[in-house]
Coordinates of C-alpha atoms and ligand atoms in Angstrom, one line a residue:
X1 CA -5.8 -1.0 -7.5
X2 CA -9.1 0.2 -9.0
X3 CA -11.6 1.7 -6.5
X4 CA -15.2 0.5 -6.3
X5 CA -18.2 2.1 -4.6
X6 CA -21.8 0.9 -4.2
X7 CA -24.7 2.7 -2.5
X8 CA -28.3 2.0 -1.6
X9 CA -30.3 4.4 0.4
X10 CA -32.3 7.6 0.5
X11 CA -29.5 10.0 -0.4
X12 CA -28.9 10.9 -4.1
X13 CA -26.8 7.9 -5.2
X14 CA -24.8 9.8 -7.8
X15 CA -23.4 12.2 -5.2
X16 CA -22.6 9.6 -2.6
X17 CA -20.9 7.4 -5.3
X18 CA -18.8 10.2 -6.8
X19 CA -17.7 11.5 -3.4
X20 CA -16.8 8.0 -2.5
X21 CA -14.7 7.6 -5.6
X22 CA -12.9 10.8 -4.7
X23 CA -11.6 9.1 -1.6
X24 CA -10.6 6.0 -3.6
X25 CA -8.9 7.8 -6.4
X26 CA -5.5 6.8 -5.0
X27 CA -6.3 3.3 -6.1
X28 CA -6.2 4.2 -9.7
X29 CA -6.9 7.2 -11.9
X30 CA -6.9 6.1 -15.5
X31 CA -10.6 6.6 -15.8
X32 CA -13.7 6.9 -13.7
X33 CA -17.4 6.0 -14.2
X34 CA -20.8 5.7 -12.5
X35 CA -24.1 4.0 -13.0
X36 CA -27.4 5.0 -11.3
X37 CA -30.8 3.6 -11.6
X38 CA -33.7 6.0 -12.3
X39 CA -37.1 5.9 -14.0
X40 CA -36.7 2.2 -14.9
X41 CA -33.5 2.7 -16.7
X42 CA -29.8 2.5 -16.2
X43 CA -28.0 5.8 -16.5
X44 CA -24.2 5.7 -16.9
X45 CA -21.4 8.1 -17.5
X46 CA -17.7 7.4 -17.8
X47 CA -14.6 9.3 -18.7
X48 CA -10.9 8.6 -19.3
X49 CA -8.5 10.3 -17.0
X50 CA -9.0 11.5 -13.4
X51 CA -12.3 11.9 -11.6
X52 CA -12.3 15.6 -12.4
X53 CA -13.1 14.6 -16.1
X54 CA -16.1 12.6 -15.0
X55 CA -17.3 15.4 -12.7
X56 CA -17.1 17.8 -15.6
X57 CA -19.0 15.4 -17.9
X58 CA -21.7 15.1 -15.3
X59 CA -22.0 18.8 -14.9
X60 CA -22.4 19.2 -18.7
X61 CA -24.8 16.3 -19.0
X62 CA -26.4 15.6 -15.5
X63 CA -27.8 12.2 -14.8
X64 CA -29.9 11.4 -11.8
X65 CA -31.4 8.3 -10.2
X66 CA -33.8 7.4 -7.5
X67 CA -32.3 4.0 -6.8
X68 CA -29.0 2.3 -6.2
X69 CA -25.7 3.5 -7.6
X70 CA -22.2 2.1 -8.3
X71 CA -18.9 3.7 -9.4
X72 CA -15.4 2.8 -10.3
X73 CA -12.0 4.5 -10.6
X74 CA -9.6 2.5 -12.8
X75 CA -6.0 1.3 -13.0
X76 CA -6.0 -0.2 -16.4
X77 CA -5.0 -3.8 -17.0
X78 CA -6.9 -5.0 -20.1
X79 CA -7.5 -2.3 -22.7
X80 CA -6.2 1.2 -22.9
X81 CA -7.4 3.8 -20.4
X82 CA -10.0 5.4 -22.7
X83 CA -13.8 6.2 -22.3
X84 CA -14.9 3.0 -23.8
X85 CA -12.8 0.7 -21.6
X86 CA -13.8 2.7 -18.5
X87 CA -16.2 1.0 -16.1
X88 CA -19.2 0.5 -15.6
X89 CA -19.8 -2.0 -18.3
X90 CA -23.3 -3.0 -19.4
X91 CA -25.0 -5.9 -21.2
X92 CA -26.5 -5.4 -24.6
X93 CA -30.0 -4.7 -23.2
X94 CA -28.6 -2.3 -20.7
X95 CA -30.3 -4.2 -17.9
X96 CA -27.2 -4.6 -15.7
X97 CA -24.2 -2.5 -15.0
X98 CA -21.1 -3.9 -13.4
X99 CA -17.7 -2.6 -12.1
X100 CA -14.7 -4.7 -11.5
X101 CA -11.4 -4.7 -9.7
X102 CA -8.9 -7.5 -10.6
X103 CA -8.2 -9.7 -13.6
X104 CA -10.5 -12.3 -15.1
X105 CA -8.0 -14.7 -16.4
X106 CA -10.3 -16.9 -18.5
X107 CA -11.9 -13.8 -20.2
X108 CA -10.8 -14.7 -23.7
X109 CA -12.5 -18.1 -23.7
X110 CA -15.6 -16.6 -22.1
X111 CA -15.7 -13.8 -24.6
X112 CA -15.5 -16.2 -27.5
X113 CA -18.4 -18.2 -26.0
X114 CA -20.5 -15.1 -25.5
X115 CA -19.8 -13.8 -29.0
X116 CA -20.9 -17.1 -30.5
X117 CA -24.2 -16.6 -28.6
X118 CA -24.5 -13.2 -30.3
X119 CA -23.2 -10.8 -27.6
X120 CA -21.8 -7.6 -29.0
X121 CA -18.7 -6.4 -27.2
X122 CA -17.9 -2.7 -27.1
X123 CA -14.7 -2.7 -25.1
X124 CA -11.3 -4.5 -24.9
X125 CA -11.7 -5.2 -21.2
X126 CA -11.9 -8.5 -19.4
X127 CA -14.7 -7.0 -17.3
X128 CA -17.3 -6.8 -20.1
X129 CA -17.6 -10.6 -20.1
X130 CA -18.9 -10.4 -16.6
X131 CA -21.6 -7.9 -17.7
X132 CA -22.9 -10.2 -20.5
X133 CA -22.6 -13.4 -18.4
X134 CA -24.5 -11.7 -15.6
X135 CA -27.3 -10.7 -18.0
X136 CA -27.6 -14.2 -19.4
X137 CA -27.5 -15.9 -16.0
X138 CA -30.3 -13.4 -14.8
X139 CA -32.4 -14.3 -17.8
X140 CA -32.2 -18.0 -16.8
X141 CA -33.0 -17.2 -13.2
X142 CA -36.1 -15.0 -13.5
X143 CA -34.1 -11.8 -12.9
X144 CA -32.5 -13.0 -9.6
X145 CA -29.4 -10.8 -9.5
X146 CA -27.8 -12.4 -6.4
X147 CA -28.3 -15.9 -7.8
X148 CA -26.9 -14.8 -11.2
X149 CA -23.9 -13.3 -9.5
X150 CA -23.1 -16.5 -7.7
X151 CA -23.4 -18.4 -10.9
X152 CA -21.1 -16.0 -12.7
X153 CA -18.4 -16.1 -10.0
X154 CA -18.3 -19.9 -10.3
X155 CA -17.4 -19.4 -14.0
X156 CA -14.6 -16.8 -13.5
X157 CA -11.0 -17.6 -12.9
X158 CA -8.6 -15.0 -11.5
X159 CA -9.0 -12.3 -8.9
X160 CA -12.0 -10.0 -8.8
X161 CA -14.3 -7.8 -6.9
X162 CA -17.5 -7.3 -8.8
X163 CA -20.3 -4.9 -8.0
X164 CA -23.5 -4.9 -10.0
X165 CA -26.9 -3.3 -10.2
X166 CA -29.9 -4.0 -12.4
X167 CA -33.0 -2.2 -13.6
X168 CA -35.0 -5.2 -12.5
X169 CA -34.4 -4.3 -8.8
X170 CA -33.4 -0.7 -8.4
X171 CA -33.1 -0.9 -4.6
X172 CA -30.4 -3.6 -4.7
X173 CA -26.6 -3.7 -5.3
X174 CA -24.9 -7.1 -5.4
X175 CA -21.2 -7.7 -5.0
X176 CA -18.8 -10.6 -4.9
X177 CA -15.2 -11.0 -4.0
X178 CA -12.3 -13.3 -4.7
X179 CA -8.8 -12.2 -3.8
X180 CA -9.6 -8.5 -4.2
X181 CA -10.8 -6.1 -1.5
X182 CA -14.4 -5.3 -0.6
X183 CA -15.9 -4.0 2.6
X184 CA -19.5 -3.1 3.6
X185 CA -20.4 0.1 5.4
X186 CA -23.6 -0.2 7.5
X187 CA -25.6 3.1 7.9
X188 CA -29.0 3.9 9.3
X189 CA -31.5 3.1 6.5
X190 CA -28.6 3.1 4.0
X191 CA -25.7 0.8 3.2
X192 CA -22.4 1.1 1.3
X193 CA -19.9 -1.1 -0.4
X194 CA -16.4 -0.1 -1.2
X195 CA -12.8 -1.3 -1.8
X196 CA -11.8 0.6 1.3
X197 CA -13.7 2.2 4.3
X198 CA -12.4 5.7 3.2
X199 CA -15.2 5.8 0.6
X200 CA -18.0 5.8 3.2
X201 CA -16.3 7.0 6.3
X202 CA -18.1 10.4 6.0
X203 CA -21.4 8.5 6.4
X204 CA -20.7 5.6 8.8
X205 CA -17.8 4.1 10.8
X206 CA -19.5 0.7 11.2
X207 CA -18.0 -1.8 8.8
X208 CA -18.5 -5.5 7.8
X209 CA -15.5 -7.6 6.7
X210 CA -16.2 -9.9 3.8
X211 CA -14.4 -13.2 3.4
X212 CA -13.1 -14.8 0.2
X213 CA -15.6 -16.2 -2.3
X214 CA -18.6 -14.4 -0.7
X215 CA -21.5 -12.6 -2.3
X216 CA -23.3 -9.7 -0.6
X217 CA -26.8 -8.4 -1.3
X218 CA -27.1 -4.8 -0.2
X219 CA -30.4 -3.1 0.3
X220 CA -31.2 0.1 2.2
X221 CA -32.2 -1.8 5.3
X222 CA -30.4 -5.1 5.0
X223 CA -27.0 -6.7 4.3
X224 CA -27.1 -10.4 3.5
X225 CA -23.9 -12.4 2.8
X226 CA -23.7 -15.9 1.3
X227 CA -21.0 -18.1 -0.2
X228 CA -21.0 -18.9 -3.9
X229 CA -23.5 -21.7 -3.3
X230 CA -26.0 -19.4 -1.6
X231 CA -25.4 -20.6 2.0
X232 CA -25.6 -17.7 4.5
X233 CA -22.3 -17.0 6.2
X234 CA -21.4 -15.3 9.5
X235 CA -19.7 -11.9 9.1
X236 CA -17.4 -10.0 11.3
X237 CA -18.5 -6.4 12.1
X238 CA -16.1 -3.8 13.3
X239 CA -15.9 -0.1 14.2
X240 CA -13.4 2.0 12.2
X241 CA -11.2 3.9 14.6
X242 CA -10.6 7.0 12.5
X243 CA -13.0 9.5 11.1
X244 CA -13.4 11.4 7.9
X245 CA -11.1 14.3 8.8
X246 CA -8.2 11.8 8.9
X247 CA -8.7 11.2 5.2
X248 CA -8.9 14.9 4.2
X249 CA -6.1 17.2 3.2
X250 CA -6.6 19.5 6.3
X251 CA -5.4 22.7 4.6
X252 CA -2.5 21.1 2.7
X253 CA -2.4 21.2 -1.1
X254 CA -1.5 17.5 -1.2
X255 CA -2.1 14.5 1.0
X256 CA 1.6 13.7 0.8
X257 CA 2.6 17.0 2.4
X258 CA 0.1 16.3 5.3
X259 CA 1.2 12.7 5.7
X260 CA 4.9 13.7 5.9
X261 CA 4.0 16.1 8.7
X262 CA 1.9 13.5 10.5
X263 CA 4.9 11.2 10.9
X264 CA 5.7 12.0 14.6
X265 CA 2.1 11.1 15.6
X266 CA 2.1 8.0 13.4
X267 CA 5.3 6.6 14.9
X268 CA 4.1 7.5 18.4
X269 CA 0.7 5.8 17.8
X270 CA 2.4 2.7 16.5
X271 CA 4.6 2.4 19.7
X272 CA 1.7 3.3 22.0
X273 CA 0.7 0.6 24.5
X274 CA 3.4 -1.9 23.6
X275 CA 5.2 -1.7 26.9
X276 CA 3.8 -2.9 30.2
X277 CA 4.3 -1.0 33.5
X278 CA 7.1 -3.4 34.4
X279 CA 8.9 -2.6 31.2
X280 CA 8.0 -5.8 29.3
X281 CA 7.3 -5.5 25.6
X282 CA 3.8 -6.8 24.9
X283 CA 2.4 -7.4 21.4
X284 CA -1.1 -8.6 22.4
X285 CA -2.7 -8.5 19.0
X286 CA 0.1 -10.6 17.5
X287 CA -1.6 -14.0 17.9
X288 CA 1.7 -15.9 17.9
X289 CA 2.6 -17.4 21.3
X290 CA 6.1 -17.0 22.9
X291 CA 6.5 -20.8 22.3
X292 CA 5.9 -20.3 18.6
X293 CA 8.5 -17.5 18.5
X294 CA 11.0 -19.5 20.6
X295 CA 11.0 -22.3 18.0
X296 CA 11.8 -19.9 15.1
X297 CA 15.0 -20.9 13.3
X298 CA 14.8 -18.6 10.3
X299 CA 13.0 -15.4 9.3
X300 CA 12.0 -14.5 5.8
X301 CA 10.6 -11.1 5.2
X302 CA 8.5 -10.6 2.1
X303 CA 7.1 -7.3 0.8
X304 CA 6.9 -4.9 -2.2
X305 CA 8.0 -1.4 -3.0
X306 CA 8.5 0.8 0.0
X307 CA 7.5 -2.0 2.4
X308 CA 10.3 -4.1 1.0
X309 CA 12.8 -1.4 2.0
X310 CA 11.4 -1.5 5.5
X311 CA 12.1 -5.2 5.4
X312 CA 15.7 -4.7 4.3
X313 CA 16.2 -2.4 7.3
X314 CA 14.5 -4.9 9.7
X315 CA 17.0 -7.6 8.7
X316 CA 19.9 -5.6 10.2
X317 CA 18.0 -5.1 13.5
X318 CA 16.6 -8.6 13.8
X319 CA 19.9 -10.3 13.0
X320 CA 21.8 -8.0 15.4
X321 CA 19.3 -8.3 18.3
X322 CA 18.1 -11.9 17.9
X323 CA 20.9 -13.7 16.0
X324 CA 18.3 -15.4 13.8
X325 CA 19.2 -15.7 10.1
X326 CA 16.9 -13.3 8.2
X327 CA 16.3 -13.2 4.5
X328 CA 14.4 -10.4 2.7
X329 CA 12.7 -11.0 -0.6
X330 CA 10.6 -9.1 -3.1
X331 CA 7.2 -10.8 -2.7
X332 CA 6.7 -11.2 -6.5
X333 CA 9.8 -13.3 -6.7
X334 CA 9.5 -15.3 -3.5
X335 CA 7.3 -18.3 -4.4
X336 CA 8.8 -18.8 -7.8
X337 CA 12.3 -19.8 -6.6
X338 CA 11.2 -22.7 -4.5
X339 CA 12.2 -21.2 -1.1
X340 CA 13.1 -23.5 1.8
X341 CA 10.5 -23.1 4.4
X342 CA 9.2 -25.2 7.3
X343 CA 7.4 -24.9 10.6
X344 CA 10.4 -23.3 12.2
X345 CA 10.4 -20.5 9.6
X346 CA 8.7 -17.2 10.5
X347 CA 7.6 -15.3 7.5
X348 CA 7.0 -11.6 8.1
X349 CA 4.8 -10.1 5.4
X350 CA 4.9 -6.3 5.4
X351 CA 2.1 -4.5 3.5
X352 CA 0.7 -1.1 4.2
X353 CA -2.6 -1.9 2.4
X354 CA -2.8 -5.6 3.4
X355 CA -4.0 -6.2 -0.2
X356 CA -0.9 -6.3 -2.5
X357 CA -1.5 -9.4 -4.6
X358 CA 2.2 -10.3 -4.8
X359 CA 2.5 -10.3 -1.1
X360 CA -0.8 -12.1 -0.5
X361 CA 0.2 -14.9 -2.9
X362 CA 3.6 -15.2 -1.1
X363 CA 1.8 -15.4 2.2
X364 CA -0.5 -18.2 0.9
X365 CA 2.5 -20.0 -0.5
X366 CA 4.4 -19.7 2.9
X367 CA 1.4 -21.1 4.8
X368 CA 1.0 -24.0 2.4
X369 CA 4.7 -24.8 3.2
X370 CA 3.6 -24.8 6.9
X371 CA 5.7 -21.7 7.8
X372 CA 4.1 -19.3 10.3
X373 CA 3.2 -15.9 8.9
X374 CA 3.2 -12.6 10.8
X375 CA 1.8 -9.6 9.0
X376 CA 2.8 -6.0 9.5
X377 CA -0.1 -4.0 8.1
X378 CA -1.8 -0.6 8.4
X379 CA -5.3 -1.5 7.3
X380 CA -7.5 -3.2 9.8
X381 CA -9.3 -6.3 8.5
X382 CA -7.5 -6.4 5.2
X383 CA -6.8 -9.7 3.5
X384 CA -3.1 -10.2 4.4
X385 CA -3.5 -10.0 8.2
X386 CA -6.7 -12.0 7.9
X387 CA -4.8 -14.8 6.2
X388 CA -1.8 -14.7 8.4
X389 CA -1.2 -16.4 11.7
X390 CA -0.5 -13.2 13.5
X391 CA -0.5 -9.4 12.9
X392 CA 1.1 -6.3 14.2
X393 CA -0.9 -3.3 13.1
X394 CA 0.9 0.0 12.4
X395 CA -1.3 2.9 13.5
X396 CA -0.4 5.4 10.9
X397 CA -4.0 6.3 10.1
X398 CA -5.2 6.4 6.4
X399 CA -2.5 7.1 3.9
X400 CA -3.9 8.6 0.7
X401 CA -0.8 9.8 -1.1
X402 CA 0.3 7.0 -3.5
X403 CA 3.9 7.2 -2.4
X404 CA 4.3 5.8 1.1
X405 CA 5.7 8.1 3.7
X406 CA 4.2 7.9 7.2
X407 CA 3.4 4.2 6.8
X408 CA 7.1 3.5 6.0
X409 CA 8.2 5.0 9.3
X410 CA 5.6 3.1 11.2
X411 CA 6.6 -0.1 9.5
X412 CA 10.1 0.5 10.7
X413 CA 8.8 1.0 14.2
X414 CA 6.8 -2.2 14.0
X415 CA 9.9 -4.1 12.7
X416 CA 12.0 -2.8 15.6
X417 CA 9.2 -3.9 18.0
X418 CA 9.1 -7.4 16.6
X419 CA 12.9 -7.7 16.7
X420 CA 13.0 -6.6 20.3
X421 CA 10.0 -8.8 21.3
X422 CA 11.7 -11.8 19.7
X423 CA 14.9 -11.0 21.6
X424 CA 12.8 -10.7 24.8
X425 CA 10.9 -14.0 24.5
X426 CA 14.0 -15.9 23.4
X427 CA 16.0 -14.5 26.3
X428 CA 18.7 -13.3 23.9
X429 CA 19.3 -9.9 25.5
X430 CA 19.3 -8.8 29.0
X431 CA 16.1 -7.1 30.0
X432 CA 17.8 -3.8 30.6
X433 CA 19.4 -3.8 27.2
X434 CA 16.0 -4.3 25.6
X435 CA 14.6 -1.5 27.8
X436 CA 17.4 0.8 26.7
X437 CA 16.5 0.3 23.0
X438 CA 12.8 0.7 23.8
X439 CA 13.5 3.9 25.6
X440 CA 15.5 5.1 22.5
X441 CA 12.6 4.1 20.3
X442 CA 10.2 6.0 22.4
X443 CA 12.2 9.2 21.7
X444 CA 11.9 8.8 17.9
X445 CA 8.6 10.7 17.5
X446 CA 10.4 13.7 19.0
X447 CA 13.4 13.2 16.8
X448 CA 11.2 13.0 13.7
X449 CA 9.5 16.2 14.7
X450 CA 13.0 17.9 15.0
X451 CA 13.9 16.7 11.5
X452 CA 10.7 18.1 10.1
X453 CA 11.6 21.5 11.6
X454 CA 14.8 21.7 9.7
X455 CA 13.9 20.6 6.2
X456 CA 13.4 24.0 4.5
X457 CA 16.9 24.0 3.0
X458 CA 16.1 20.5 1.6
X459 CA 13.1 22.0 -0.2
X460 CA 15.3 24.8 -1.6
X461 CA 17.8 22.3 -2.8
X462 CA 15.1 20.2 -4.5
X463 CA 13.7 23.2 -6.3
X464 CA 17.2 24.0 -7.6
X465 CA 17.5 20.5 -9.0
X466 CA 14.3 20.4 -10.9
X467 CA 16.0 20.3 -14.3
X468 CA 18.4 17.5 -13.4
X469 CA 18.0 14.2 -15.2
X470 CA 19.7 11.8 -12.8
X471 CA 20.4 11.6 -9.0
X472 CA 22.4 8.8 -7.4
X473 CA 22.0 7.7 -3.8
X474 CA 24.6 5.9 -1.7
X475 CA 24.5 4.3 1.7
X476 CA 26.0 1.6 3.8
X477 CA 24.5 -0.7 6.4
X478 CA 20.9 0.5 7.2
X479 CA 21.7 3.6 5.2
X480 CA 21.7 1.5 2.0
X481 CA 18.0 0.6 2.1
X482 CA 17.3 4.2 3.1
X483 CA 19.2 5.3 -0.1
X484 CA 17.0 2.8 -2.1
X485 CA 13.9 4.4 -0.6
X486 CA 15.2 7.8 -1.5
X487 CA 15.7 6.7 -5.1
X488 CA 12.3 5.1 -5.3
X489 CA 10.6 8.2 -4.0
X490 CA 12.3 10.3 -6.7
X491 CA 11.4 7.8 -9.5
X492 CA 7.8 7.6 -8.3
X493 CA 7.2 11.3 -7.9
X494 CA 9.6 13.1 -10.1
X495 CA 9.8 10.5 -12.9
X496 CA 13.6 10.9 -12.9
X497 CA 16.4 8.4 -13.2
X498 CA 17.4 7.8 -9.6
X499 CA 19.4 4.8 -8.5
X500 CA 20.8 3.7 -5.2
X501 CA 24.0 1.8 -4.6
X502 CA 25.7 0.2 -1.6
X503 CA 28.5 2.8 -1.3
X504 CA 31.2 0.1 -1.2
X505 CA 29.9 -1.4 -4.5
X506 CA 30.3 1.9 -6.3
X507 CA 33.9 1.3 -7.3
X508 CA 32.9 -2.0 -8.9
X509 CA 31.1 -0.4 -11.8
X510 CA 28.6 2.4 -11.0
X511 CA 31.4 4.9 -10.4
X512 CA 31.6 5.1 -14.2
X513 CA 28.3 7.1 -14.1
X514 CA 29.8 9.9 -12.2
X515 CA 30.3 13.1 -14.2
X516 CA 30.7 16.7 -13.6
X517 CA 27.9 18.2 -11.5
X518 CA 26.0 14.9 -11.0
X519 CA 24.1 15.1 -7.7
X520 CA 24.9 12.2 -5.4
X521 CA 23.0 11.9 -2.1
X522 CA 25.0 10.0 0.6
X523 CA 23.5 8.7 3.8
X524 CA 26.3 8.7 6.4
X525 CA 26.2 6.3 9.4
X526 CA 26.8 7.7 12.8
X527 CA 30.6 8.2 13.6
X528 CA 29.8 7.0 17.1
X529 CA 28.2 3.6 16.6
X530 CA 30.4 2.0 13.9
X531 CA 33.3 4.2 13.2
X532 CA 34.7 1.8 10.5
X533 CA 31.5 2.1 8.5
X534 CA 31.6 5.9 8.9
X535 CA 35.2 6.2 7.8
X536 CA 34.6 4.0 4.8
X537 CA 31.7 6.1 3.6
X538 CA 33.7 9.3 4.0
X539 CA 36.2 7.8 1.6
X540 CA 33.4 7.0 -0.8
X541 CA 32.2 10.6 -0.7
X542 CA 35.7 11.7 -1.6
X543 CA 35.9 9.2 -4.5
X544 CA 32.8 10.6 -6.1
X545 CA 33.6 14.2 -5.4
X546 CA 37.1 13.8 -7.0
X547 CA 35.2 12.8 -10.1
X548 CA 33.1 15.9 -10.2
X549 CA 29.9 14.8 -8.3
X550 CA 27.9 17.3 -6.4
X551 CA 27.7 15.7 -3.0
X552 CA 24.5 16.0 -0.9
X553 CA 25.4 14.5 2.4
X554 CA 22.9 13.4 5.1
X555 CA 24.9 13.1 8.3
X556 CA 24.5 13.3 12.1
X557 CA 24.6 16.7 13.8
X558 CA 28.2 17.4 14.9
X559 CA 29.8 15.0 12.4
X560 CA 32.3 17.6 11.2
X561 CA 34.4 15.1 9.3
X562 CA 32.0 15.1 6.4
X563 CA 31.7 18.9 6.1
X564 CA 34.8 19.4 3.9
X565 CA 33.5 17.0 1.3
X566 CA 29.8 18.0 1.3
X567 CA 28.6 20.5 -1.3
X568 CA 25.3 20.4 0.7
X569 CA 25.2 19.1 4.2
X570 CA 21.8 17.9 5.7
X571 CA 22.0 17.3 9.4
X572 CA 19.9 14.8 11.3
X573 CA 19.7 14.2 15.0
X574 CA 22.1 11.7 16.6
X575 CA 20.3 8.5 17.2
X576 CA 21.4 4.9 17.6
X577 CA 22.8 3.4 14.3
X578 CA 20.0 0.8 13.8
X579 CA 17.3 3.4 14.4
X580 CA 18.8 6.0 12.1
X581 CA 16.5 5.2 9.1
X582 CA 13.6 6.7 11.0
X583 CA 15.2 10.1 10.8
X584 CA 17.4 9.8 7.7
X585 CA 14.5 8.9 5.4
X586 CA 12.6 12.2 6.0
X587 CA 14.9 14.5 4.1
X588 CA 14.6 12.0 1.2
X589 CA 10.8 12.2 1.3
X590 CA 10.8 16.0 1.4
X591 CA 13.5 16.2 -1.4
X592 CA 11.5 14.0 -3.8
X593 CA 8.2 15.6 -3.0
X594 CA 9.5 19.1 -3.5
X595 CA 11.4 18.3 -6.6
X596 CA 8.3 16.7 -8.1
X597 CA 6.1 19.7 -7.2
X598 CA 8.7 22.0 -8.8
X599 CA 8.3 20.0 -12.0
X600 CA 4.5 20.5 -11.8
X601 CA 3.7 16.8 -11.0
X602 CA 0.8 15.6 -8.9
X603 CA 2.6 14.1 -5.9
X604 CA -0.6 12.4 -4.6
X605 CA -1.3 10.6 -7.9
X606 CA 1.9 10.0 -9.8
X607 CA 1.5 8.7 -13.3
X608 CA 1.0 5.0 -14.0
X609 CA 1.0 4.0 -10.3
X610 CA -1.7 2.9 -7.8
X611 CA -1.4 2.7 -4.1
X612 CA -2.8 -0.8 -3.6
X613 CA -1.7 -3.2 -6.4
X614 CA -4.2 -6.0 -6.4
X615 CA -2.9 -7.8 -9.5
X616 CA 0.2 -9.9 -9.9
Ligands
LIG701 C1 2.5 0.0 -4.7 C2 2.7 1.4 -4.1 C3 3.9 1.5 -3.3 C4 3.9 0.5 -2.2 C5 3.7 -1.0 -2.7 C6 3.5 -2.0 -1.7 O1 3.5 -0.3 -5.6 O2 2.7 2.3 -5.2 O3 4.0 2.8 -2.7 O4 5.1 0.5 -1.4 O5 2.6 -1.0 -3.6 O6 2.2 -1.8 -1.1 P1 1.8 -2.4 0.3 O7 0.4 -1.9 0.5 O8 1.8 -3.9 0.1 O9 2.7 -1.9 1.3

């Protein structure tokens, strides 16, 4: 949430920064702004709305610099998303410019203090206090920007990444982080700072992780990291294993369209290398020993949004395969209900970005209660896996579209792997049974590919429903969270009223919503696996149809029993019941995406949303 870029080096800073922001726009697009240093002065430009507005303003009134540059793309918290509240913010003498991601919780008290000293505030943001504070700390420290930044950080409460530059030292950018993301890109004679490696991947794949409460001084030829007291700290360098082309649209009009198509590869990459030659599941990077896992008595899964839906599905698989009680909870609620956790509790935190603040806070709480925490994450080196006891990375590659697609499928694959691994180390299933499921899992990329080859009728259907106000979704067993994910996709992308219900719960109230012509999407479980479930949902379809609903039924190929009750039948390959979400989710993604496009919406950057939500 909010994207930040900093650059020092020989290239034109403005260009590097604006291009970096373009790759971070998924983090927020309420406004965008830049500051560059040139001719001994600070040159800034900022505009409400998407980056295109800033680019247009820069074309009409070009600014150039010969020193460092910083930039920001905003997801508004304090103050409306207008030009004035856009970042960067500057002090009254225009000596420093600063951009910020996060929330400064004590900003009101600081603002009052600064106003009493004569500072004039232009915006309603919490960020502006940091600009004035930085300027006054610099004045007291002979213009030493890093020392001033350290002093400022000690006065701030809340979560923040701050990146600043000053006319007093045009070859320097200084940044600090506490609970918000920040990564350094190391180039040849140039260095970069950003919320995410995507911003500099076109220039370098060498990155440096920053820890909490650290300050970095970035010059063209050096990167120095200290704690808030100025003590040098060791940093961890790593090589980014994907390149710039992975974060480009590659001929598609939207990232989301590309990311849906990338799903077979993403699932295959997540499964890759997890099975030894003798058929044993091996999760090397997990960092939790088999002894740790054998002692687990309860599992609690915490996550937000789409990742939460992956967790709901994981519960069915884990309880079935491992017979360990498993709870699933929305991360933002978890720590406020005084959950019962101990050393025998395994908390699984699912987060694509590894930066969702709600999930991070839940992870910290769980660790304080001495539970062990295992992260499922897609972003290497991000905060949640760093702060967890273990991690299983999904290998979906960068996901730029705000609505999660390929990362959801890879989260499911990771959850299945963890469930099977737990069963293996606890000796709960016979080896050949585990191997059977692993073999079934290995065929999933192919099945996903098959589904993608048959979705054209789903697109047509979606276009025909562009004027609909409401769509309901029904499911049972693992099909229920799939229905929830289908409804979430439609809300996020098409801004429609979309709601999911457990099909059996319908008769207890929601059935009153059914009226003539109302589209109802039903996810049907396989008739082979659990016929009782299947038969029950067929009755549910008839119940809504009898009341006038237009039924859109997602069912396994060859399931003829649903055909008479389906106004539209979407067939998916026959796969084991527990694995069905990997295939049944895809028509939902395509449906929501196409319907949103038909309404003229930007599916990569839906209104009001951000991909990585780094505030609570
Ligand atoms: C935001 C995004 C959702 C995402 C959720 C959790 O709300 O808009 O698409 O599912 O965050 O994100 P995470 O990175 O923790 O999986």
